[in-house]
Structure formats: C-alpha cells, structure tokens
Coordinates of C-alpha atoms and ligand atoms in Angstrom, one line a residue:
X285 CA -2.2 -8.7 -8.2
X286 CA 1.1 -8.7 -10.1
X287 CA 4.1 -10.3 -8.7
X288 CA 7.5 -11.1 -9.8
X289 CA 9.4 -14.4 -9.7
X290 CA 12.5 -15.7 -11.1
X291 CA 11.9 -19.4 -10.7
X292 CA 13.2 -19.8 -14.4
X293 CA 16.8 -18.6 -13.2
X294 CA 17.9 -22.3 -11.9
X295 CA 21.4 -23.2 -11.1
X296 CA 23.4 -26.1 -10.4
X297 CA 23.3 -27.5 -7.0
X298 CA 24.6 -31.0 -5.6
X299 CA 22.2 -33.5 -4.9
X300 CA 20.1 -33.3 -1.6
X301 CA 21.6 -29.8 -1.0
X302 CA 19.6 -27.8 1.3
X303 CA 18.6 -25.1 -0.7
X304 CA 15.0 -25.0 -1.2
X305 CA 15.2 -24.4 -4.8
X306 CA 12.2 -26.3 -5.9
X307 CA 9.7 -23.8 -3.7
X308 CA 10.1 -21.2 -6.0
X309 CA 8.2 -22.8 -9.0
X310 CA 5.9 -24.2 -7.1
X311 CA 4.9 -21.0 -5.2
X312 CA 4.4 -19.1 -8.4
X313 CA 2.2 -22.0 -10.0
X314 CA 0.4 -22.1 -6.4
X315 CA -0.3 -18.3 -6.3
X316 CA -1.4 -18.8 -10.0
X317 CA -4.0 -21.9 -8.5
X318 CA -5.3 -20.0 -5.8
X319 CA -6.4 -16.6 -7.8
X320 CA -4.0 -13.9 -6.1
X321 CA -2.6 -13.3 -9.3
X322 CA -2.9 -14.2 -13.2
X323 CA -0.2 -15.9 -15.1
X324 CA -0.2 -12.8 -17.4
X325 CA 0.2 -11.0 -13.7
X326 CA 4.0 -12.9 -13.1
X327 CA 6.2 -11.1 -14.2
X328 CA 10.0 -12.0 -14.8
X329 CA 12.2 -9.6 -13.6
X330 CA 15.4 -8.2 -15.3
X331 CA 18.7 -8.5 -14.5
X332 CA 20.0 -5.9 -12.1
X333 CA 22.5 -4.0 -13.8
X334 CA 26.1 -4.5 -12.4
X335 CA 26.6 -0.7 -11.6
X336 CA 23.4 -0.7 -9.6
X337 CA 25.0 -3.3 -7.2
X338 CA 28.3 -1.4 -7.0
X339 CA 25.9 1.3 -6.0
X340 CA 25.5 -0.7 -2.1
X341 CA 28.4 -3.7 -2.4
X342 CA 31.7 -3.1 -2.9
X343 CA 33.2 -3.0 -7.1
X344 CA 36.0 -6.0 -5.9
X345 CA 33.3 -8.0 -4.1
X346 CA 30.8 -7.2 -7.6
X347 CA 33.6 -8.5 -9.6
X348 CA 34.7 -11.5 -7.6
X349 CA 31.3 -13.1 -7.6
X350 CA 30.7 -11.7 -11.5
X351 CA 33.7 -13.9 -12.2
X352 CA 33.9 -16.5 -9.9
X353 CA 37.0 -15.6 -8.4
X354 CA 36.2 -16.1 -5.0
X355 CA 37.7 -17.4 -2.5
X356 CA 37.6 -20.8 -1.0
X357 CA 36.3 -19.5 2.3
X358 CA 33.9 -17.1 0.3
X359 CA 32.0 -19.7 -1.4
X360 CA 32.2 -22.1 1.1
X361 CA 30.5 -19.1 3.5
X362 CA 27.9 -18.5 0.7
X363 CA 27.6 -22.2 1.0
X364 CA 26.2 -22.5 -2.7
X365 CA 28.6 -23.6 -5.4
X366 CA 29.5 -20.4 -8.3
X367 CA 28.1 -21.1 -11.6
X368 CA 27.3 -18.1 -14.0
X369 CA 23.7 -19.1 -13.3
X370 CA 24.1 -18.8 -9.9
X371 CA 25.1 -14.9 -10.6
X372 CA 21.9 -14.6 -12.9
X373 CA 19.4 -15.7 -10.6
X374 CA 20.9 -13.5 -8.2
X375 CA 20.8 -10.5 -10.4
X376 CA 17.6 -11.6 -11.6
X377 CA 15.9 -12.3 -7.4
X378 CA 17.7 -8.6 -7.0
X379 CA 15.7 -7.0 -10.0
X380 CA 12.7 -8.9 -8.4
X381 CA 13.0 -6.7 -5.5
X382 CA 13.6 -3.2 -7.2
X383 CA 10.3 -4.3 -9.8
X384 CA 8.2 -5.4 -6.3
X385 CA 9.5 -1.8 -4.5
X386 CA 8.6 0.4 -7.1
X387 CA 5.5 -1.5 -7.5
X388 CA 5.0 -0.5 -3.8
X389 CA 6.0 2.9 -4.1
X390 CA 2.4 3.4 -6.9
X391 CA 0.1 0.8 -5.4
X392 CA 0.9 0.8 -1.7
X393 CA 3.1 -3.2 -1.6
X394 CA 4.5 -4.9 -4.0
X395 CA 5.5 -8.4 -3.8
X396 CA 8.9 -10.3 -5.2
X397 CA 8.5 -14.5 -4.9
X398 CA 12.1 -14.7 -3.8
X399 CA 14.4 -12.3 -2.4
X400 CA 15.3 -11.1 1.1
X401 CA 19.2 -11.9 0.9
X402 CA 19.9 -10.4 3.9
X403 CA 23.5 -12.3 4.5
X404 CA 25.1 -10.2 1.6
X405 CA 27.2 -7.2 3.2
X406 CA 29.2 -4.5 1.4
X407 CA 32.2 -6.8 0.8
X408 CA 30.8 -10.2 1.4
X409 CA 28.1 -13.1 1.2
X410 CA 27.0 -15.9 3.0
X411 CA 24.2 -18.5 4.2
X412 CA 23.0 -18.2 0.5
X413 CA 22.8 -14.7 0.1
X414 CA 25.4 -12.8 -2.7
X415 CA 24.2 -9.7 -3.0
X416 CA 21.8 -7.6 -0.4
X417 CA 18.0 -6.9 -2.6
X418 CA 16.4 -5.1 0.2
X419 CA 20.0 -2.2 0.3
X420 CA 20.0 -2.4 -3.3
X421 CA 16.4 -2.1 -4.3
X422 CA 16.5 0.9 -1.2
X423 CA 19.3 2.7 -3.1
X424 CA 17.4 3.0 -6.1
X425 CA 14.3 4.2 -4.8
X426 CA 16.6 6.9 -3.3
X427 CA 18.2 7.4 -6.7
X428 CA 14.8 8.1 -7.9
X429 CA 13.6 10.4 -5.7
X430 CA 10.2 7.8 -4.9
X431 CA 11.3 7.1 -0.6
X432 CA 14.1 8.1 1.5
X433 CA 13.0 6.6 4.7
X434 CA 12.8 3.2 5.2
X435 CA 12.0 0.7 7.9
X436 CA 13.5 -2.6 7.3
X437 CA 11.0 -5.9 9.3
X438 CA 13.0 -8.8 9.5
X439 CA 11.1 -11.9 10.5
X440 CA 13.4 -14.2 9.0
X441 CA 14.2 -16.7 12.0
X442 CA 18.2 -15.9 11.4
X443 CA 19.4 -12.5 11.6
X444 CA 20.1 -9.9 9.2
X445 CA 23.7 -9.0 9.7
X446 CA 24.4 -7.9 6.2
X447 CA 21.3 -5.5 6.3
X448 CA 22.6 -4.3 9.1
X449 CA 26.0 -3.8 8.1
X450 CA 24.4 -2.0 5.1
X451 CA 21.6 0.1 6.3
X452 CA 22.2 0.3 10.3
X453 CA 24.7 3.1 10.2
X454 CA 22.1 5.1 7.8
X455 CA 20.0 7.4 9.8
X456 CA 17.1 7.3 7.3
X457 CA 16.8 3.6 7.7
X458 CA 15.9 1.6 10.8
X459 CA 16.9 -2.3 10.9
X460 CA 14.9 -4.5 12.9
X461 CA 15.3 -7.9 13.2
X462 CA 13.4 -10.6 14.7
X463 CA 15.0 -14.1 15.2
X464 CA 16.0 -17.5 17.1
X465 CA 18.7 -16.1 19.7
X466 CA 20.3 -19.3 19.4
X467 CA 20.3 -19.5 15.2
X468 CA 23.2 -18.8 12.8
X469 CA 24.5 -16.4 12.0
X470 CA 27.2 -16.6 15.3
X471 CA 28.8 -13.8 14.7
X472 CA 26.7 -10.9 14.4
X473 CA 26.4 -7.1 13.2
X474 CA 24.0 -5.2 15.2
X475 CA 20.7 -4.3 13.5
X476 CA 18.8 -0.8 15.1
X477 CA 17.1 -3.8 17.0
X478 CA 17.9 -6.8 17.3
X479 CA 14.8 -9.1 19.5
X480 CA 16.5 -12.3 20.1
X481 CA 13.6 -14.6 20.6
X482 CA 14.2 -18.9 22.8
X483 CA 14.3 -21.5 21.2
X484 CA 10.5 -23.0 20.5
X485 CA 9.2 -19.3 21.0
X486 CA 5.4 -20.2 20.4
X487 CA 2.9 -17.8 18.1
X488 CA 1.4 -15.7 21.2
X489 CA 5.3 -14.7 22.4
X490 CA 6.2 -13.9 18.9
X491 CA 3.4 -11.8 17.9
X492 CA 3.6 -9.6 21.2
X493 CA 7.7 -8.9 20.7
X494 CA 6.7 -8.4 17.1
X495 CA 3.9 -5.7 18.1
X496 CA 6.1 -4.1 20.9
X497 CA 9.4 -4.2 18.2
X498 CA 7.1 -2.2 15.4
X499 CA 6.1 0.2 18.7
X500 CA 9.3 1.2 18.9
X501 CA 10.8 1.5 15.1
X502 CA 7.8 3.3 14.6
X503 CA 8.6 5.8 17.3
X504 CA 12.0 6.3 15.7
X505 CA 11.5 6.4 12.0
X506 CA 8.5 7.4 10.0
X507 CA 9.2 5.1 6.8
X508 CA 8.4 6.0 3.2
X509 CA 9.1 2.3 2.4
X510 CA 8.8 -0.6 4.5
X511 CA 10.3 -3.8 3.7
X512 CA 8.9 -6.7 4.7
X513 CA 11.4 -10.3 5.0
X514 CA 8.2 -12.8 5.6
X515 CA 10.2 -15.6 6.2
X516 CA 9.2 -19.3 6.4
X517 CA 12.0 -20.7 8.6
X518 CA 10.2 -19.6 12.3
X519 CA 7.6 -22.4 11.8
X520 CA 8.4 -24.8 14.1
X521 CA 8.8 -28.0 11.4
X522 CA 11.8 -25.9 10.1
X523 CA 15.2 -27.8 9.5
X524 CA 17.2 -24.6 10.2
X525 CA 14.5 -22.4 12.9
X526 CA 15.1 -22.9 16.1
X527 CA 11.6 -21.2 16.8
X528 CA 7.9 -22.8 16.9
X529 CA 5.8 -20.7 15.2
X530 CA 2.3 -22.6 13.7
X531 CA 1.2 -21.5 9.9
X532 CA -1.6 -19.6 11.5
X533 CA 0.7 -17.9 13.6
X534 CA 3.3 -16.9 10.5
X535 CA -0.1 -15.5 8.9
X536 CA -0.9 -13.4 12.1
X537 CA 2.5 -12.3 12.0
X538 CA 2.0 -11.3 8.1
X539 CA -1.3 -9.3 8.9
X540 CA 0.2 -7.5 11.8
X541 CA 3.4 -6.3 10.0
X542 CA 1.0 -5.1 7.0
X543 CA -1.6 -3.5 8.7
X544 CA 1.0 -1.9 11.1
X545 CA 2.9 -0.4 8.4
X546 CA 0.2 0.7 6.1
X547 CA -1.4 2.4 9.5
X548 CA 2.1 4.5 9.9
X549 CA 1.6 5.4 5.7
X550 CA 4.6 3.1 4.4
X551 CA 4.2 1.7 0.9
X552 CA 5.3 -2.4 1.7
X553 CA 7.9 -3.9 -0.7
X554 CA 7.3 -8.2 0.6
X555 CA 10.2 -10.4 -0.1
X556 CA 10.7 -14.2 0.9
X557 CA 13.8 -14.7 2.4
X558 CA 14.2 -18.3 3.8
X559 CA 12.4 -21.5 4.5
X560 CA 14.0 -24.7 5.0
X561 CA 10.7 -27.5 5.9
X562 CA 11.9 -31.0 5.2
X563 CA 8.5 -31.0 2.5
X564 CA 8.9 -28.0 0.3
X565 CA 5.1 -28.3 0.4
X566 CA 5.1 -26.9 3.6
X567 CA 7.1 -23.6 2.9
X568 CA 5.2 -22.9 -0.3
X569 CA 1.9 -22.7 2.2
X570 CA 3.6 -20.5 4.3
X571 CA 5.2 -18.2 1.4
X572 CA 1.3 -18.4 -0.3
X573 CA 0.0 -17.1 2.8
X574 CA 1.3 -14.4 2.7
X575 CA 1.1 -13.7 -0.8
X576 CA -2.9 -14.0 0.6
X577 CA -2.5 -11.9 3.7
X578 CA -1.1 -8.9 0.9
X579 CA -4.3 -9.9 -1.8
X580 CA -6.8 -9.7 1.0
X581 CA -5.5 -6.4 2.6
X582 CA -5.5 -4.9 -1.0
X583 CA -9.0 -6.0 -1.5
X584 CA -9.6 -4.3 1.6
X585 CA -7.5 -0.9 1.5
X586 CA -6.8 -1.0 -2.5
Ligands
ZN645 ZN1 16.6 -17.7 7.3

C-alpha cells in the first residue's frame, strides 16, 4: 500500500519538548517492518505550494509564518519555536495530505503518516498546528473537480476548532468532532457536531457516540471524501487525553469509521493528528494500527 511521510522534514525543538517528533520515523520504519507497505511504497511528499495555502488561510497569516514574523503570542499559541524547517515540514505534512487524498479519490483511502493539523484557522495557529491539511488538501480536490462533498471525522481527543472555523460554515462539508469535554482547546469554534465525551470515557462509550455521531453526519451529508483524523491521544496512557480508550478500542474505532464511510461510498483520505504517550513506542502502535485496520480493509474491499 503506498503511503506518504515526511519524517525527513525535522526541525529544531528544545530539549524534552513535548512534541512527539521522534514517532514519525519510527512509524514509517514500523509500517515498513510489518509488510503494509514497501520502502519503494513511502513516498515523500512535495512541498505545498504557497498559493495553494492562500487558497484556505489568509495571504498575511501565509506570509507571517513564511517569514517568521509572528507574533510573540502567535508562536507561543503554536507552542513550537519558528525555524524555516519548521515551515518546510509543514508544507511538506500539508502536501502529505493532498498526495494521501488524491490517492483516495483513485483507490478508495489513501494514507499521510503525519498530518491532521486541525488547530490552524484562516488567520491563525496553535497547539502545533500552522496550517489546516485537511481544508487545504479539500480545496484542491475541489479545484480539481475529483470531490465536492466532504465529511470531516475527527477522533482526535482535542477538538478541531480551526477545521471548524474553516469548513463549518461550508454547506458541502460537515465537521464532526469527537473529543475529551474537558481537553484544550478552551475556547472553542463550533464544529457541525461537536460530541463532548467525560473524562476516562472507556472503549464501549466511545464507540457507541462514535456510531450514533456517523448516524447522523451521514444523514446530513453524502460525502465524496471523507477524512479521517485517527488520533492517538484518546488512549488512556496519554499525557494530553483526558479519555481512556484501550489500543484495541482505538482499532475498533479505526474499523468502524472505515467501514462506515466506505458503506456510504466515500473515498477515505487517513491522517494522524496527535499522540502524546510518555513512550513514543506506544503511539507508533496505535498510528500502525491503523495504518493495518486501512491494509486489511483494502485486502478485503480492494
Ligand atoms: Zn490532539
């Protein structure tokens, strides 16, 4: 199965910063170990071109972070330090999620090993997020005539206020988000739906809001695209999830958004989002599972 990654793209970040930046390697030399896809299969993505983002975000906020004229509350909100490589591997995670969705759009899902920067609004960024992948990699399939509905699944455990600043007001898109009532971000933008789950919401409570949230964006939207933000952060050994979801119970939640949205006919563009376990190990078994749950349901449907 080909894939994209951007693990290559590093940038400079102070020591014990909490930035999982080491999973990304290691997930792409773990999907290489376990079969679901070749070396020759990973591919790098390119840069997203600048007037692609100003396509979504807005041409002052493109230019501040091109740059790095931000200001002092903007990068401390994006809570990353600018460096020129920081832009990079944002453009390049952003063109990892345009490859993966066009990729879907042929072959039913395609799958980016990073992305899912759902804290990125028109005009700003934060909680690690510069620019939003899912709106941007949307607008382009739109600019290429390959989807114009799209349902946007958000399982990250923190919600997706800059998707939903984005895509909410667009009547072709429906934003759901799933996440820890009582997790950042504070102040929020309404998504379509928003499920705010308790804290330590176990894998049976999860999976039956999950089921009855897909009942209902699938009652308002017949999606094109769906993309998928599998994030790590609602297992319940996550530094920054508030939720207490078992690995078994992220990978139901992976085979119920997939087989739900290839039942309803949406291609399935799957992007990472976040995952914060104290043992990097542990995310890059939950990412990987997923990465499996898409193999074995290709195998299956392909
Ligand atoms: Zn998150």
């Amino acid at each position: 199965m080909r894939v994209w990654a951007h693990d290559r793209f590093a940038f400079p970040l102070p020591p014990g910063h909490r930035f999982p930046i080491a999973k990304y390697g290691l997930l792409r030399e773990r999907v290489i170990a376990d079969g679901l896809a070749a070396a020759e299969e990973v591919h790098e993505p390119a840069a997203v071109p600048w007037s692609r983002l100003e396509a979504v975000h807005d041409r002052g906020w493109v230019a501040r972070a091109r740059t790095g004229e931000l200001t002092v509350r903007e990068e401390r909100g994006i809570g990353l330090p600018w460096s020129e490589a920081l832009v990079e591997r944002a453009r390049r995670a952003t063109g990892g999620t345009i490859a993966a969705a066009q990729h879907a759009l042929r072959h039913r899902v395609g799958v980016n090993l990073g992305g899912g920067t759902h804290h990125a609004g028109r005009d700003w960024g934060r909680g690690f997020c510069l620019f939003n992948d899912v709106a941007v990699a949307l607008a382009r399939l739109r600019a290429d005539g390959l989807a114009e509905r799209a349902l946007i699944v958000d399982c990250d455990v923190h919600q997706g206020d800059g998707t939903a600043e984005l895509l909410g007001p667009d009547p072709d898109t429906f934003t759901l988000s799933l996440h820890g009532a009582r997790n950042y971000p504070f102040e929020r933008i309404p998504s379509d739906l928003d499920i705010d789950l308790p804290n330590g919401t176990d894998d049976a409570a999860y999976l039956r809001a999950l089921d009855r949230a897909l009942d209902v964006a699938l009652e308002r939207i017949a999606p094109d695209v769906a993309f998928y933000l599998a994030g790590a952060d609602p297992w319940h050994g996550d530094r920054l999830g508030r939720l207490a979801l078992t690995k078994a119970g992220l990978r139901a939640r992976d085979e119920l958004v997939l087989d739900r949205m290839f039942g309803a006919g949406a291609s399935v563009c799957v992007v990472l989002a976040g995952g914060y376990a104290a043992d990097v190990a542990d995310t890059v078994d939950i990412n990987a599972a997923t990465v499996a749950a898409v193999s074995e349901r290709l195998a299956l449907h392909g």
